[in-house]
PDB file of C-alpha atoms in Angstrom:
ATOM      1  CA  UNK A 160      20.121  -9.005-127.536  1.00 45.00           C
ATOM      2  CA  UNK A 161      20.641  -6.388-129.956  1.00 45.00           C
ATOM      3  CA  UNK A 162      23.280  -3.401-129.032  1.00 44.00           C
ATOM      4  CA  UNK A 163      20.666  -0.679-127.835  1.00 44.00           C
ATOM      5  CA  UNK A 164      19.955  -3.061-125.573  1.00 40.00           C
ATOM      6  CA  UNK A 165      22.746  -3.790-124.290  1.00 43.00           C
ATOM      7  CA  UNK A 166      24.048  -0.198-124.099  1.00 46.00           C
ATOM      8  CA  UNK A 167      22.323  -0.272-120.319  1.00 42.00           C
ATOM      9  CA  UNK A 168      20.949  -3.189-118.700  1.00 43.00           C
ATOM     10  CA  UNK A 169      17.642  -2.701-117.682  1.00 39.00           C
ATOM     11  CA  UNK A 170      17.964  -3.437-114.031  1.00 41.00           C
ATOM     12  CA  UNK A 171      20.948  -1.072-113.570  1.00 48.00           C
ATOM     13  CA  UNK A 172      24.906  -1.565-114.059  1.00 47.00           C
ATOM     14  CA  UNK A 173      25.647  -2.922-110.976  1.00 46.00           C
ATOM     15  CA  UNK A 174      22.733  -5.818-111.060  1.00 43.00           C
ATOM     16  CA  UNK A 175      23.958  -6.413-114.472  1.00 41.00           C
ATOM     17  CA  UNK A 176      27.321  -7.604-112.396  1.00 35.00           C
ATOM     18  CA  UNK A 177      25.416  -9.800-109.881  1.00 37.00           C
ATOM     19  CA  UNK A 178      23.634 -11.441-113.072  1.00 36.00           C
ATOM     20  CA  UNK A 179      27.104 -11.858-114.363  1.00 34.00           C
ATOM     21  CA  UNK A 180      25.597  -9.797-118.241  1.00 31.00           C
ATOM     22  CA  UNK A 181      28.682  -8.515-118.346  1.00 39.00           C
ATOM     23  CA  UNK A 182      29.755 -10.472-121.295  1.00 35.00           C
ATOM     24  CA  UNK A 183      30.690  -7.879-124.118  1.00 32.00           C
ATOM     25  CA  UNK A 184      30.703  -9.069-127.921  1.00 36.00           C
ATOM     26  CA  UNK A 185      33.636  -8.137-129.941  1.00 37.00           C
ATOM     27  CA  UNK A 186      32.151  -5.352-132.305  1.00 38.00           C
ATOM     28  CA  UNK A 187      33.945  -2.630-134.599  1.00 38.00           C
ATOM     29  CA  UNK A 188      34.299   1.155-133.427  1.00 51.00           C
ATOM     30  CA  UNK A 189      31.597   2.464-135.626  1.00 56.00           C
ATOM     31  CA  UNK A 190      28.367  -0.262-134.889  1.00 71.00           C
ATOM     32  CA  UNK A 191      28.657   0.475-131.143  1.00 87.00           C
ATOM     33  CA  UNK A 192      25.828   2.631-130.376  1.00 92.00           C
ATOM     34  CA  UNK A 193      27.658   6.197-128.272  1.00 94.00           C
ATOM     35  CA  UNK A 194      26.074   8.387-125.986  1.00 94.00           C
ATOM     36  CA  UNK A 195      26.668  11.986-124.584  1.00 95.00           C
ATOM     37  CA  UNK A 196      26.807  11.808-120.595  1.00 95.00           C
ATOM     38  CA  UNK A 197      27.582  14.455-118.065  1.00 93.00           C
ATOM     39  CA  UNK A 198      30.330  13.418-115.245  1.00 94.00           C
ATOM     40  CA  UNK A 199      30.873  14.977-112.441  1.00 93.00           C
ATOM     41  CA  UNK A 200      34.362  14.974-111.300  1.00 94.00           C
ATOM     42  CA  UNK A 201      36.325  17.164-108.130  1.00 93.00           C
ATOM     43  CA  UNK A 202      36.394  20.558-109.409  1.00 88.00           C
ATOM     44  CA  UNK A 203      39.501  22.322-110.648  1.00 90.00           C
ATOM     45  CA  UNK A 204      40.639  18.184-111.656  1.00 94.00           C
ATOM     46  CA  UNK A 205      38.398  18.541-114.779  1.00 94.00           C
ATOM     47  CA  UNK A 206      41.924  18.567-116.794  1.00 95.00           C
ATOM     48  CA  UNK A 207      43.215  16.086-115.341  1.00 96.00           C
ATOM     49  CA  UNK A 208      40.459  13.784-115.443  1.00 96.00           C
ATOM     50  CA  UNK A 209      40.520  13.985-118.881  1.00 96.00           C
ATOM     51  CA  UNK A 210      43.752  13.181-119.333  1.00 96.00           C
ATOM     52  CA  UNK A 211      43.787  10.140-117.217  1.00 96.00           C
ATOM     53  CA  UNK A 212      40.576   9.248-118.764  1.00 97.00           C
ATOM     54  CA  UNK A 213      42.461   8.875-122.144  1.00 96.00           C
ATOM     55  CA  UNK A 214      45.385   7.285-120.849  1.00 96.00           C
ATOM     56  CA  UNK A 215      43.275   4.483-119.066  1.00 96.00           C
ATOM     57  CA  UNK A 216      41.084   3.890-122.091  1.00 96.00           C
ATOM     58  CA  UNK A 217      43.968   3.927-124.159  1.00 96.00           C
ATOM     59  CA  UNK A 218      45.480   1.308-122.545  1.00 95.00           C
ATOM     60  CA  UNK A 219      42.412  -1.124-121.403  1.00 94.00           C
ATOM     61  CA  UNK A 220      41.218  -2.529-124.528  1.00 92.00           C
ATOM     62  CA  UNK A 221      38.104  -0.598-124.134  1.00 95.00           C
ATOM     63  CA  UNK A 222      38.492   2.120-126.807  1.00 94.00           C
ATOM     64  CA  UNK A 223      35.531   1.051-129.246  1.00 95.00           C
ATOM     65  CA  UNK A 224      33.505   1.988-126.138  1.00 96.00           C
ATOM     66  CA  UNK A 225      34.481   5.544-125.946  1.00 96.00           C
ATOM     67  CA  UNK A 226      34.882   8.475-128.400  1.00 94.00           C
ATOM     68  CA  UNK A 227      35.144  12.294-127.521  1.00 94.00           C
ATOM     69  CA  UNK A 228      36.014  13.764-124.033  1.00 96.00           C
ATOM     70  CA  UNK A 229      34.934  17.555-123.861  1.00 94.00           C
ATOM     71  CA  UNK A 230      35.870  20.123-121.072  1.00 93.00           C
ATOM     72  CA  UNK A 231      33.652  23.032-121.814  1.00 90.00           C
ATOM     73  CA  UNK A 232      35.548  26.244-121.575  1.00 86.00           C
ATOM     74  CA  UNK A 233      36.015  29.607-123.369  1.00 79.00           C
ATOM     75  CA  UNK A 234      38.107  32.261-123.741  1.00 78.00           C
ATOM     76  CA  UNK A 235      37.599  35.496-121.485  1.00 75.00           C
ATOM     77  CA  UNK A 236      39.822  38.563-121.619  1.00 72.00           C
ATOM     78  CA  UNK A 237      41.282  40.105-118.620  1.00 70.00           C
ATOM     79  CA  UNK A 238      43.089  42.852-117.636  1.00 67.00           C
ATOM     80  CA  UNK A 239      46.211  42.783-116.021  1.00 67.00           C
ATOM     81  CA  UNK A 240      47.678  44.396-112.764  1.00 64.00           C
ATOM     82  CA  UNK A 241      49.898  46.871-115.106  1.00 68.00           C
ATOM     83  CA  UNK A 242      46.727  47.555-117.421  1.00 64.00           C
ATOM     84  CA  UNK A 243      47.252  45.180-119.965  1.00 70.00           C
ATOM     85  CA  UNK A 244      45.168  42.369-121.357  1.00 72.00           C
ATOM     86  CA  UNK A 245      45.324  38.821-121.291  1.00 75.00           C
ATOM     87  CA  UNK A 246      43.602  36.140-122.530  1.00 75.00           C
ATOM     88  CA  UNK A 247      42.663  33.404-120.070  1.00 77.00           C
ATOM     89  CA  UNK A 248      40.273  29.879-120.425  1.00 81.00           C
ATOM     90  CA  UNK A 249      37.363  29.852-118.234  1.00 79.00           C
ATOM     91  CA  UNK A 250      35.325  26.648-117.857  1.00 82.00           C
ATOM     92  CA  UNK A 251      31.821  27.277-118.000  1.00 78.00           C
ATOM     93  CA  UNK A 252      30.992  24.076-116.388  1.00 85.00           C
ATOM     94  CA  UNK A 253      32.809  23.966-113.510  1.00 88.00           C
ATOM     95  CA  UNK A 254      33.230  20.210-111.828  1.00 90.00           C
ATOM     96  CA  UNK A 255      32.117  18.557-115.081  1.00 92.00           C
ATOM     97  CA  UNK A 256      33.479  16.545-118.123  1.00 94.00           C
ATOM     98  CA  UNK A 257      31.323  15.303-120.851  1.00 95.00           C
ATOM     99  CA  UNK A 258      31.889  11.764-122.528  1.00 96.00           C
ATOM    100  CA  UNK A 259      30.543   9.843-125.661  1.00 95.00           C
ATOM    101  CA  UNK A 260      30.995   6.854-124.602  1.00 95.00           C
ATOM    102  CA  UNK A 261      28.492   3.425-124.447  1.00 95.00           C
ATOM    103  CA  UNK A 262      27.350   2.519-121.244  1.00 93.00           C
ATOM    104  CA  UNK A 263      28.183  -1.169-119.806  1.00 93.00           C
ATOM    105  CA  UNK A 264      30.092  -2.602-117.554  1.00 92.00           C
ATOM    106  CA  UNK A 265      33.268  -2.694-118.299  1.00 95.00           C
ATOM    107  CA  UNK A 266      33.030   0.995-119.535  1.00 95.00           C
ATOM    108  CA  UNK A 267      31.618   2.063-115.987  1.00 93.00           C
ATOM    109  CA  UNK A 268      34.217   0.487-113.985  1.00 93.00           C
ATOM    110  CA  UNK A 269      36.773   2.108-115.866  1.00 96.00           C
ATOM    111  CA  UNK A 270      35.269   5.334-115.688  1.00 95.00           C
ATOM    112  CA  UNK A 271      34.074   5.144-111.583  1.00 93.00           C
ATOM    113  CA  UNK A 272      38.210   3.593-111.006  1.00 95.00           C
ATOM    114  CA  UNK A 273      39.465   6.962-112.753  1.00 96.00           C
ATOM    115  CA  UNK A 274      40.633   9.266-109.839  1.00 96.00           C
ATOM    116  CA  UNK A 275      38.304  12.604-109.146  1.00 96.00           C
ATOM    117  CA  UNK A 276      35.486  10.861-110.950  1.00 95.00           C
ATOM    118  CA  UNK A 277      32.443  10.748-108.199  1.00 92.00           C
ATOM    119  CA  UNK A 278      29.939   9.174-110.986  1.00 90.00           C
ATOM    120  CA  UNK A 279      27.581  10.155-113.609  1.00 91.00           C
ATOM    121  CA  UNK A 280      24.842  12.969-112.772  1.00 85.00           C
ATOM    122  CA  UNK A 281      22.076  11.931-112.180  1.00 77.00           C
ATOM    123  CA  UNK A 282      20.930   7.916-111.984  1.00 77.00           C
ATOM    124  CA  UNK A 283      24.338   6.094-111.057  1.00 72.00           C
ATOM    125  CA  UNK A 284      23.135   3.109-112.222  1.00 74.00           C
ATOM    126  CA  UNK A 285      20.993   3.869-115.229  1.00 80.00           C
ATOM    127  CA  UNK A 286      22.663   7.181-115.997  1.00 88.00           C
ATOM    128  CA  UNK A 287      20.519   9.481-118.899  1.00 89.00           C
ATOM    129  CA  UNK A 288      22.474  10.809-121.907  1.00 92.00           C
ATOM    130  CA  UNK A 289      22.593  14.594-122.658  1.00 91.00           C
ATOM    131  CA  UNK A 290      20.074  15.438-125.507  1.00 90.00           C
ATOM    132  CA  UNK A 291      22.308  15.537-128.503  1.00 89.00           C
ATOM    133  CA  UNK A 292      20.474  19.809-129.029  1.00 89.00           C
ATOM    134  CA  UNK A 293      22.407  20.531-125.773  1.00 88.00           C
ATOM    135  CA  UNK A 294      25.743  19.060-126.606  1.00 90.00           C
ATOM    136  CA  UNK A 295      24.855  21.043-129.580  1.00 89.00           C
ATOM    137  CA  UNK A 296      24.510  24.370-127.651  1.00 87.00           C
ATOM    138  CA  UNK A 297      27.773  23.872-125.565  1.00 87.00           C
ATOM    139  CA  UNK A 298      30.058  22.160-128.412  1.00 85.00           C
ATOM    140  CA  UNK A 299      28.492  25.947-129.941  1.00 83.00           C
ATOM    141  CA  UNK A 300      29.535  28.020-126.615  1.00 79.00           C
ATOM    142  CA  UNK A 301      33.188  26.276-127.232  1.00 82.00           C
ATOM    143  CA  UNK A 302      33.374  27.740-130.577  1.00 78.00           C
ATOM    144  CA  UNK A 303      32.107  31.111-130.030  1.00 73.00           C
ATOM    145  CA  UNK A 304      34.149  31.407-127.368  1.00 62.00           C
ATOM    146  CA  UNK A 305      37.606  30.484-129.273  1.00 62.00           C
ATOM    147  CA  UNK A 306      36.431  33.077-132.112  1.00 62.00           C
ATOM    148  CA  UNK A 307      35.306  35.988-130.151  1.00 63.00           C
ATOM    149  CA  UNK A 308      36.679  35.921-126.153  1.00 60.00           C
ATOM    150  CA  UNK A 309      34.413  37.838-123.572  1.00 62.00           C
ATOM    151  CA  UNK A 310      36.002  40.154-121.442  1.00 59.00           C
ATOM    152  CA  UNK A 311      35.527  39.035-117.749  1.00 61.00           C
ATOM    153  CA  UNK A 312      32.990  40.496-116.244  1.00 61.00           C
ATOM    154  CA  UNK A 313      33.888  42.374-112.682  1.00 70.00           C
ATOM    155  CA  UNK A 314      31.370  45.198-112.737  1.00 77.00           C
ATOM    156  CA  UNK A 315      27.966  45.547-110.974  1.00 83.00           C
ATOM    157  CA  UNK A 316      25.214  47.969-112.171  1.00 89.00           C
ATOM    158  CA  UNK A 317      26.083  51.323-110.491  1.00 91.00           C
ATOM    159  CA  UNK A 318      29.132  51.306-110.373  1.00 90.00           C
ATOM    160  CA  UNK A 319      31.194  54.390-110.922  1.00 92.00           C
ATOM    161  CA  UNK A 320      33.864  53.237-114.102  1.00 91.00           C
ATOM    162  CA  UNK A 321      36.285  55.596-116.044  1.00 89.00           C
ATOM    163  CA  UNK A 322      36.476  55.189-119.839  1.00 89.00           C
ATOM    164  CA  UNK A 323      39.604  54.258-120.991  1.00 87.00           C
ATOM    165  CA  UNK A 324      39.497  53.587-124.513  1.00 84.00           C
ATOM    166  CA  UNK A 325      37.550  55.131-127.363  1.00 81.00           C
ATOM    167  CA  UNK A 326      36.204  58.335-128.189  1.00 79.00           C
ATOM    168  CA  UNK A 327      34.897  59.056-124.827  1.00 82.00           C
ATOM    169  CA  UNK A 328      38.179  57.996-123.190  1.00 85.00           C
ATOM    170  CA  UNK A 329      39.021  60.158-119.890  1.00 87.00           C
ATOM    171  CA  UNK A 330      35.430  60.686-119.228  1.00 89.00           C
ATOM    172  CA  UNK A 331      33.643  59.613-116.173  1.00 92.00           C
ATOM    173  CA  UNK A 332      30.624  57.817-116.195  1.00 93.00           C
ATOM    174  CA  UNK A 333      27.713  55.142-113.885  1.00 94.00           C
ATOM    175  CA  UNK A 334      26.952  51.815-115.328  1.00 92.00           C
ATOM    176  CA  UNK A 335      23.326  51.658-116.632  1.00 93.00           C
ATOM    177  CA  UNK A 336      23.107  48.391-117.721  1.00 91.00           C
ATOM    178  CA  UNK A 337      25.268  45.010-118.089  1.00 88.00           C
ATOM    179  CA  UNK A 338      25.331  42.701-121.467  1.00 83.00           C
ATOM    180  CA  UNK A 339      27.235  39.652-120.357  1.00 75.00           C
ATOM    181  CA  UNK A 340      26.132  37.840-123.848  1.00 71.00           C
ATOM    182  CA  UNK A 341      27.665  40.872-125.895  1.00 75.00           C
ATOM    183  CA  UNK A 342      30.269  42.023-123.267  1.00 75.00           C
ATOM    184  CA  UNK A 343      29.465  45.295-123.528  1.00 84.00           C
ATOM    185  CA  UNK A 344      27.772  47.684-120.852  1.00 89.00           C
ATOM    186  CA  UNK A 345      25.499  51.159-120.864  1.00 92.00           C
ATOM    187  CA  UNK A 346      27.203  54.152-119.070  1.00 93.00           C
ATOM    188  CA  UNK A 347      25.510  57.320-118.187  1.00 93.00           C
ATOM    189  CA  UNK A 348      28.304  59.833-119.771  1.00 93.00           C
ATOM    190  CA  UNK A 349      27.827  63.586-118.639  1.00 89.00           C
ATOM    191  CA  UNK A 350      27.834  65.184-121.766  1.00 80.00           C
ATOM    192  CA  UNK A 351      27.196  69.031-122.124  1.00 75.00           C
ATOM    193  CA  UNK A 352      25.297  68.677-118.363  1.00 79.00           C
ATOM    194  CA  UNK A 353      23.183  65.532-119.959  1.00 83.00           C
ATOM    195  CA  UNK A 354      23.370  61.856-118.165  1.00 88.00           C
ATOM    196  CA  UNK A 355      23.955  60.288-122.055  1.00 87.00           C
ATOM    197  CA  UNK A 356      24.049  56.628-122.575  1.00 90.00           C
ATOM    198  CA  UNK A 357      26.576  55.367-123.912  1.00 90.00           C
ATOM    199  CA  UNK A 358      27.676  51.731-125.173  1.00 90.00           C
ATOM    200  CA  UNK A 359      31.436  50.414-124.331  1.00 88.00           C
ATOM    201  CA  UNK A 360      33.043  47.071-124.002  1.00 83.00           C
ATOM    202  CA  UNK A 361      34.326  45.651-120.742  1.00 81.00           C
ATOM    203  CA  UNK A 362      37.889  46.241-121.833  1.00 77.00           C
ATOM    204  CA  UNK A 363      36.808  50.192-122.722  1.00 83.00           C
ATOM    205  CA  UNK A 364      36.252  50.541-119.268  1.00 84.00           C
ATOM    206  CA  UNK A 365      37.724  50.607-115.516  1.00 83.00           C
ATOM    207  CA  UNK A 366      36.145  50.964-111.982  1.00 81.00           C
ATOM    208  CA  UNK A 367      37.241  54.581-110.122  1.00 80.00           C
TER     209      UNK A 367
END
């Protein structure tokens, strides 16, 4: 049996037990074939899944099984109740952990027996890997994030807002239009008696 076949057994994990395949050969780190997979885990315990993730893995003889653990988050500007900012980390996957890890038994015992894991999405028993493009796109989102935070987004087209900051700054003005990707927005500015757009970050602005 060669080690892609073995990553999964074809008739599931758990009548891989029953068959008693659960032998695992003795192979180094870097010929064991590793996988992305989405977990879902209790929200708000995404942390501290992690961490007990490591710890057990550390500790069960299973670490040639498992590489990189990855809570998704970025970082998001707020403001403060005094009008100050603050920069926060927002997970942008919410009751999820992804894991590069190769898929037997051993390795899915020890990550089902890890507390506020309910399983893999998807298949339970013949769980698909995350195309390596996406993992691509969200290890991406990470670092975008870290470089260049997004201001939190708490407005809603319409709404009255007060500029702040800038050269328009203790004007008045109705948001036109919301750019969550470049956290900026449009507001209509009266100018001279003219509704002018005008383009302002989230922190530039705040609601009347």
């Amino acid at each position: 049996m060669t080690k892609e076949e073995k990553e999964i057994p074809e008739a599931g994990i758990e009548s891989g037990i029953e068959a008693g395949t659960d032998e695992i050969a003795a192979h180094e780190d870097d010929s064991i074939l590793k996988r992305w997979y989405a977990v879902h885990t209790y929200s708000g315990f995404e942390d501290n899944v992690k961490m007990a993730l490591e710890e057990r893995i550390a500790s069960s003889g299973l670490k040639e099984y498992f590489g990189e653990i990855v809570v998704p988050k970025e970082d998001i500007i707020e403001k403060t109740a005094k009008g100050g900012k603050k920069k926060v980390k927002r997970k942008f996957f919410p009751g999820y952990i992804f894991i590069k890890m190769n898929v037997n038994t051993d390795s899915w015992h020890l990550l089902k027996a890890t507390p506020k894991v309910t399983g893999f999405v998807g298949d339970q028993l013949n769980p698909m890997p995350v195309d390596e493009s996406e993992m691509e796109k969200i290890v991406a989102q990470i670092t975008e994030g870290v470089k260049r935070p997004k201001a939190k987004i708490e407005f809603s087209k319409g709404d009255g807002v007060k500029i702040i900051e800038g050269a328009f700054s203790g004007f008045n003005g109705i948001i036109n239009e919301i750019k969550p990707d470049k956290s900026k927005l449009e507001v209509l500015v009266s100018i001279f008696g003219r509704a002018t757009p005008v383009e302002l970050d989230f922190t530039q602005v705040e609601r009347n």
